[in-house]
Short mmCIF file of C-alpha atoms in Angstrom, two decimals:
data_model
loop_
_atom_site.label_atom_id
_atom_site.label_comp_id
_atom_site.label_asym_id
_atom_site.label_seq_id
_atom_site.Cartn_x
_atom_site.Cartn_y
_atom_site.Cartn_z
CA UNK X 202 112.21 124.58 109.03
CA UNK X 203 110.58 122.03 106.79
CA UNK X 204 109.74 118.55 107.99
CA UNK X 205 108.09 115.39 106.74
CA UNK X 206 106.20 112.74 108.68
CA UNK X 207 105.40 109.30 107.37
CA UNK X 208 103.19 107.85 110.10
CA UNK X 209 103.35 104.25 108.94
CA UNK X 210 106.67 102.51 109.43
CA UNK X 211 105.52 99.25 107.85
CA UNK X 212 102.48 98.39 105.72
CA UNK X 213 101.46 94.96 104.48
CA UNK X 214 98.97 94.48 101.65
CA UNK X 215 97.91 91.58 99.50
CA UNK X 216 98.77 91.55 95.83
CA UNK X 217 95.96 93.15 93.87
CA UNK X 218 94.76 95.23 96.80
CA UNK X 219 94.79 99.01 96.79
CA UNK X 220 97.49 100.97 98.57
CA UNK X 221 97.73 104.33 100.26
CA UNK X 222 100.91 105.58 101.92
CA UNK X 223 100.59 108.65 104.07
CA UNK X 224 102.81 111.71 104.06
CA UNK X 225 102.36 114.90 106.04
CA UNK X 226 104.66 117.86 105.65
CA UNK X 227 105.38 121.09 107.42
CA UNK X 228 106.51 124.05 105.37
CA UNK X 229 105.61 127.71 105.46
CA UNK X 230 105.21 128.35 101.75
CA UNK X 231 104.25 126.30 98.72
CA UNK X 232 106.15 123.08 99.00
CA UNK X 233 107.80 121.01 96.33
CA UNK X 234 106.83 117.42 97.09
CA UNK X 235 108.32 114.14 95.99
CA UNK X 236 107.86 110.42 96.41
CA UNK X 237 110.86 108.15 95.97
CA UNK X 238 111.06 104.35 96.04
CA UNK X 239 114.01 102.31 97.20
CA UNK X 240 114.31 98.65 96.31
CA UNK X 241 116.58 96.48 98.48
CA UNK X 242 120.23 97.30 97.96
CA UNK X 243 119.43 100.06 95.52
CA UNK X 244 119.44 103.80 95.48
CA UNK X 245 116.32 105.92 95.45
CA UNK X 246 114.24 106.37 92.31
CA UNK X 247 111.77 109.19 91.77
CA UNK X 248 108.15 108.02 91.49
CA UNK X 249 106.48 111.39 91.10
CA UNK X 250 106.68 115.05 92.06
CA UNK X 251 104.41 118.00 92.67
CA UNK X 252 105.47 121.55 92.00
CA UNK X 253 102.24 123.36 91.15
CA UNK X 254 99.02 123.04 89.16
CA UNK X 255 96.82 119.97 89.23
CA UNK X 256 96.88 118.57 92.75
CA UNK X 257 96.58 114.98 91.52
CA UNK X 258 99.85 113.90 89.96
CA UNK X 259 100.62 110.74 88.08
CA UNK X 260 103.89 108.93 88.34
CA UNK X 261 105.68 105.89 87.09
CA UNK X 262 104.65 102.30 87.78
CA UNK X 263 100.97 103.24 88.10
CA UNK X 264 101.37 105.40 91.20
CA UNK X 265 99.60 108.66 91.86
CA UNK X 266 99.61 111.19 94.68
CA UNK X 267 97.28 113.96 95.75
CA UNK X 268 98.41 117.25 97.25
CA UNK X 269 95.99 118.53 99.86
CA UNK X 270 97.11 121.91 101.15
CA UNK X 271 94.40 122.07 103.84
CA UNK X 272 95.66 118.82 105.34
CA UNK X 273 99.36 119.37 104.60
CA UNK X 274 99.38 115.96 103.02
CA UNK X 275 100.74 114.29 99.92
CA UNK X 276 99.55 110.69 100.07
CA UNK X 277 100.72 108.10 97.58
CA UNK X 278 98.18 105.69 96.06
CA UNK X 279 98.03 102.72 93.75
CA UNK X 280 94.79 100.97 92.78
CA UNK X 281 96.25 97.47 92.52
CA UNK X 282 99.56 96.49 94.06
CA UNK X 283 101.97 94.11 92.35
CA UNK X 284 104.50 91.92 94.15
CA UNK X 285 107.28 93.97 92.56
CA UNK X 286 106.06 97.05 94.46
CA UNK X 287 107.53 95.68 97.68
CA UNK X 288 110.12 98.29 98.66
CA UNK X 289 110.66 101.25 100.94
CA UNK X 290 108.95 104.50 100.04
CA UNK X 291 110.13 107.96 101.00
CA UNK X 292 108.28 111.22 100.90
CA UNK X 293 110.34 114.39 100.60
CA UNK X 294 109.67 118.13 100.72
CA UNK X 295 111.70 120.97 99.32
CA UNK X 296 111.50 124.70 98.85
CA UNK X 297 110.96 126.46 95.53
CA UNK X 298 114.22 126.63 93.60
CA UNK X 299 115.63 130.08 94.11
CA UNK X 300 119.16 129.93 92.84
CA UNK X 301 120.51 129.15 96.26
CA UNK X 302 120.65 125.55 97.33
CA UNK X 303 117.86 124.34 99.49
CA UNK X 304 117.96 120.80 100.74
CA UNK X 305 115.28 118.21 100.37
CA UNK X 306 113.98 116.88 103.68
CA UNK X 307 113.05 113.20 103.65
CA UNK X 308 110.60 111.32 105.80
CA UNK X 309 111.72 108.24 107.69
CA UNK X 310 110.20 105.92 105.11
CA UNK X 311 107.44 103.33 104.89
CA UNK X 312 108.37 99.72 104.24
CA UNK X 313 105.81 97.97 102.01
CA UNK X 314 105.38 94.21 102.11
CA UNK X 315 103.21 92.55 99.47
CA UNK X 316 101.63 89.19 100.25
CA UNK X 317 100.95 86.73 97.43
CA UNK B 66 124.36 106.31 80.52
CA UNK B 67 125.84 105.58 83.96
CA UNK B 68 124.06 108.34 85.91
CA UNK B 69 125.50 108.53 89.43
CA UNK B 70 128.24 106.09 90.36
CA UNK B 71 129.57 105.56 93.87
CA UNK B 72 132.75 103.76 94.84
CA UNK B 73 133.30 101.65 96.81
CA UNK B 74 130.04 99.79 97.37
CA UNK B 75 131.12 98.21 100.66
CA UNK B 76 133.84 99.02 103.17
CA UNK B 77 134.81 98.01 106.67
CA UNK B 78 136.99 100.42 108.64
CA UNK B 79 138.59 100.27 112.02
CA UNK B 80 137.94 103.12 114.43
CA UNK B 81 140.31 105.97 113.70
CA UNK B 82 141.02 105.03 110.10
CA UNK B 83 140.35 107.43 107.26
CA UNK B 84 138.75 106.91 103.88
CA UNK B 85 137.27 108.74 100.93
CA UNK B 86 134.06 107.92 99.14
CA UNK B 87 133.88 108.92 95.51
CA UNK B 88 130.79 110.03 93.66
CA UNK B 89 130.78 110.62 89.92
CA UNK B 90 127.93 111.85 87.74
CA UNK B 91 127.79 112.13 83.98
CA UNK B 92 124.65 114.28 83.64
CA UNK B 93 126.38 117.65 83.87
CA UNK B 94 124.44 118.44 87.04
CA UNK B 95 125.39 121.49 89.06
CA UNK B 96 124.14 120.22 92.42
CA UNK B 97 125.53 117.23 94.26
CA UNK B 98 124.70 115.85 97.68
CA UNK B 99 125.89 113.34 100.24
CA UNK B 100 123.30 111.68 102.46
CA UNK B 101 123.49 109.03 105.12
CA UNK B 102 120.68 106.58 105.67
CA UNK B 103 120.09 105.00 109.05
CA UNK B 104 117.20 102.72 110.06
CA UNK B 105 114.08 104.66 110.98
CA UNK B 106 115.67 108.02 110.23
CA UNK B 107 115.27 108.39 106.50
CA UNK B 108 118.00 110.24 104.64
CA UNK B 109 119.92 113.02 106.30
CA UNK B 110 121.99 115.49 104.35
CA UNK B 111 125.68 115.59 105.27
CA UNK B 112 127.12 118.10 102.81
CA UNK B 113 126.17 119.44 99.43
CA UNK B 114 127.63 121.43 96.56
CA UNK B 115 126.01 123.95 94.25
CA UNK B 116 128.78 123.84 91.70
CA UNK B 117 132.43 123.14 91.03
CA UNK B 118 134.63 124.44 93.81
CA UNK B 119 131.76 125.00 96.27
CA UNK B 120 130.64 123.02 99.31
CA UNK B 121 128.20 123.62 102.13
CA UNK B 122 127.14 121.89 105.33
CA UNK B 123 123.95 119.96 105.60
CA UNK B 124 122.08 118.62 108.59
CA UNK B 125 124.76 116.27 109.96
CA UNK B 126 128.20 117.49 108.79
CA UNK B 127 130.34 116.71 111.85
CA UNK B 128 133.12 114.21 111.23
CA UNK B 129 132.95 114.55 107.45
CA UNK B 130 134.66 116.70 104.86
CA UNK B 131 133.92 117.10 101.17
CA UNK B 132 135.51 118.45 98.03
CA UNK B 133 134.22 119.28 94.56
CA UNK B 134 137.32 119.97 92.48
CA UNK B 135 135.63 118.85 89.28
CA UNK B 136 132.00 119.35 88.36
CA UNK B 137 131.38 115.67 87.83
CA UNK B 138 132.95 114.45 91.10
CA UNK B 139 132.00 114.92 94.73
CA UNK B 140 134.21 113.33 97.38
CA UNK B 141 133.22 112.55 100.95
CA UNK B 142 136.03 112.07 103.45
CA UNK B 143 136.12 110.60 106.91
CA UNK B 144 139.32 111.68 108.64
CA UNK B 145 138.97 109.53 111.76
CA UNK B 146 136.15 107.03 111.49
CA UNK B 147 133.91 106.33 114.48
CA UNK B 148 131.37 103.53 115.01
CA UNK B 149 128.60 106.17 114.89
CA UNK B 150 129.49 106.65 111.23
CA UNK B 151 128.40 103.12 110.39
CA UNK B 152 125.69 103.77 107.82
CA UNK B 153 124.70 103.58 104.19
CA UNK B 154 125.90 106.61 102.27
CA UNK B 155 124.16 107.90 99.20
CA UNK B 156 125.34 110.41 96.70
CA UNK B 157 122.85 112.29 94.56
CA UNK B 158 122.89 114.98 91.93
CA UNK B 159 120.36 117.33 90.41
CA UNK B 160 120.24 119.95 87.69
CA UNK B 161 119.11 122.62 90.13
CA UNK B 162 118.04 122.44 93.73
CA UNK B 163 114.77 120.85 94.71
CA UNK B 164 114.16 119.19 91.39
CA UNK B 165 114.50 115.51 90.69
CA UNK B 166 117.58 114.11 92.39
CA UNK B 167 119.33 111.11 90.89
CA UNK B 168 120.85 108.73 93.39
CA UNK B 169 123.77 106.37 93.32
CA UNK B 170 123.41 102.82 94.58
CA UNK B 171 124.95 103.56 97.93
CA UNK B 172 128.04 102.66 99.95
CA UNK B 173 127.59 100.46 102.99
CA UNK B 174 130.20 101.47 105.54
CA UNK B 175 130.86 99.62 108.77
CA UNK B 176 133.19 101.04 111.40
CA UNK B 177 134.36 98.52 113.97
#
């Protein structure tokens, strides 16, 4: 069964500082990997996804993530954090679409606080 | 374009009461999902549907039922609410499985 671990429950950074959120997954084959962001009182919004190809993927709002198969990781990064980035971030893993439904498995989330 | 719309947004139930949560999507997506979100546990899949007239159990299906009579709607029912069902419920849809899922804004349910 697939699983996702986000080791950091809460991270605090200063505005303008760089950010890295960790995500480790467990899956037997090539995973489909996602990062979602949830602002307070809102639903989840997709930041970026990895299916195949270039292991460094770019997303919205200046975020990027790097797939490292050898480390089973898909860490999310941003060079310079803005106060509006304060939110909860979820990593998710899924199987390759095959015509039969496979569920996404979400991590428990990392809450990001941005200090002025 | 509304995307995924959930109703209601908030609800308080007494133990033993029943209710139905409605999810509607206007993107012609085949796949629809119901998740619950609890602190420190991320999102857990309750039930999902791969098309009109189909439903399947997810990770935590007990105490819930679903129906997908129309492609654009996915209903989540609680027949006899329990305090353990206090949670935030999210509906999502996707074109096919394991691609980008679009989420509604959630329903905060409290069972007292």
